[in-house]
Every structure is written in structure tokens, then in C-alpha cells.
Amino acid sequence: MAINKDNRLKALHCCYTAGTGGGKSVAVQYGGMMPKSPCLAIFDPYEDYLYITGSDTDIGFAGKRTYTYRTRQAFAKAFMNAWSSKKPFRICYTPANPSREEMLWFSLLMWHASDGQRRLDMVVEEVAKWCNTTAKEQSAYGECLTGGRKYGLVVHSVFQRSTEVPKTTISQSPFKIIGMQETEDDAKRMAKECRLTIDDMAELTPLNYIKKHPGLTGQVERISLEHVFD
Ligand SMILES: Nc1ncnc2c1ncn2[C@@H]1O[C@H](COP(=O)(O)OP(=O)(O)OP(=O)(O)O)[C@@H](O)[C@H]1O
Ligand SMILES: [Mg+2]
């Protein structure tokens, strides 16, 4: 059960949206929303954050080593060990058959572990794939978004198309990092969130984003992560 409720904690949830190759996974790592030394668990169905010793491509999370587990049992054990060590960690759950059930199991584990005295970051990749509504998300994942703030939970939701995810994902994420959009409908949806135009969205290219800060009139910042690969 989530413990040590602290109503003073601010919601830091962030959503990341861009078409494939738009740079969502890069933004999760370098978009400025993640602590330098995180307690971080990732639902990583496509191994975007895999670490293989000596590899040029599988370099973990922001260049730091990650540990990937493929069964519930192994992941839960590793996560509980890491979380109770009180030291930073980056661990990934990559189930053999990713599904809504697996994503909800992962979310429930995060919810139960959350503790208002310590920040816990969780990433859910490809949210649209695991949700079957664009209305309210009533599930463990929805609970992490709506109730998690008070318990130190920070949810990073990653998806390609904003028109395909629950409205809870967008409305409960005060930070939004928006990359190159796939369709006019998605561009419209995100333009509205930022009080920008669809033309502003059309200008976005891979690894260039608009970062929307909290609030109706929150700051709208343009960021480029092209330098990450220089
Ligand atoms: N290690 C790297 N070196 C150079 N360029 C990279 C590297 N990793 C990613 N990129 C570039 O960054 C861009 C974004 O990649 P990223 O994996 O973040 O996209 P994505 O939006 O998460 O895509 P998907 O939806 O397919 O997961 C790609 O166009 C890719 O060319
Ligand atoms: Mg990705």
C-alpha cells in the first residue's frame, strides 16, 4: 500500500508524445524531467532502455546501466531489493508478452511501493497500446496518475498519438513534452493544450520539442535534444 501521504507534494507527472522516431525515448532520458540519480522503474516492452556491456546502441538510460527483467517474479524481486536499498537505480520490466495486464501489474507494484517520503519515477512506454479508452482510465495506472503525487510517485507516460490515450494521461500530466506530430488531429489536440497553433506543431522535427509547463498559462518552452548525439 502507498504510504506516508504528503499533500504538499507537487504533481510532476510528464507525458511525452511524438510520432515514431520523433524522439520520445530520448526526451524521457534528457528532457529535464528525470532526477540525476533516480529511483526509476520502466515498463519497457521494446527494450528502448536495454543495457548490454560493450554495446554502442544498448546503452541503458542516459548512458547509465539499467537492469532488465523479463518475468514478474524476477522484476518484483529486483525492484523491491533496489527500492529498499534506498540507493538510486534504473530497472526495466520487459515481459515476454507485453499486454494491458502486464502494464497494470507493473503500475500496481509502483502504487504499492510508493512512499510520500521518497520520490519514485515510473515510465510507461506506448501507453496507447495498453489502454482501451480515450475517456477516464480507471485502473492501477490511472490511480498512479491521479493519486500518486501525494505518495511521491512521478509518472512518465510515453505515446505516439494523443488522440489514442485516456484523457487522464494528458490532464493529470502537468508537464508535456511534445515532439513531431503524426496527424492533424494529434497536432490539434496538443496545440490546444499549449494554446499554440497547429502550424507551431507542424514546425517540429525529430529531437525538437515543445515543453509545456504546468497550468493553463504555463510556460511554453522550445527545446532541442539534437546535441545529445553530437
Ligand atoms: N544512439 C543514437 N545515436 C544517434 N541518433 C539516435 C540515437 N538514438 C536515437 N537517435 C535518433 O533519435 C531519434 C529519436 O529516437 P527515439 O528512439 O527517442 O524515438 P521514439 O520517438 O522513442 O520512437 P519509437 O516510438 O519508435 O520508440 C531517431 O530519429 C534516431 O535517429
Ligand atoms: Mg521510443
Coordinates of N, CA, C and O and ligand atoms in Angstrom, one line a residue, residues 24-25 48-49 125-126 158, ligand 2:
K24 N 10.8 10.4 -28.5 CA 10.2 10.3 -27.2 C 11.2 9.7 -26.1 O 11.3 10.3 -25.1
S25 N 11.7 8.6 -26.5 CA 12.6 7.9 -25.5 C 13.8 8.8 -25.2 O 14.3 8.8 -24.1
D48 N 13.8 -0.3 -25.2 CA 14.4 1.0 -25.6 C 15.5 1.4 -24.6 O 16.3 2.3 -24.9
Y49 N 15.5 0.8 -23.4 CA 16.5 1.2 -22.4 C 17.4 0.1 -21.9 O 17.9 0.1 -20.8
E125 N 6.0 3.1 -21.4 CA 6.2 3.3 -22.8 C 4.9 2.8 -23.6 O 4.3 1.8 -23.2
E126 N 4.6 3.5 -24.7 CA 3.5 3.1 -25.6 C 2.1 2.9 -24.8 O 1.4 2.0 -25.0
V158 N 4.5 7.7 -22.1 CA 5.0 7.9 -23.5 C 4.1 7.4 -24.5 O 3.6 6.2 -24.3
Ligands
MG2 MG 10.8 5.1 -28.1

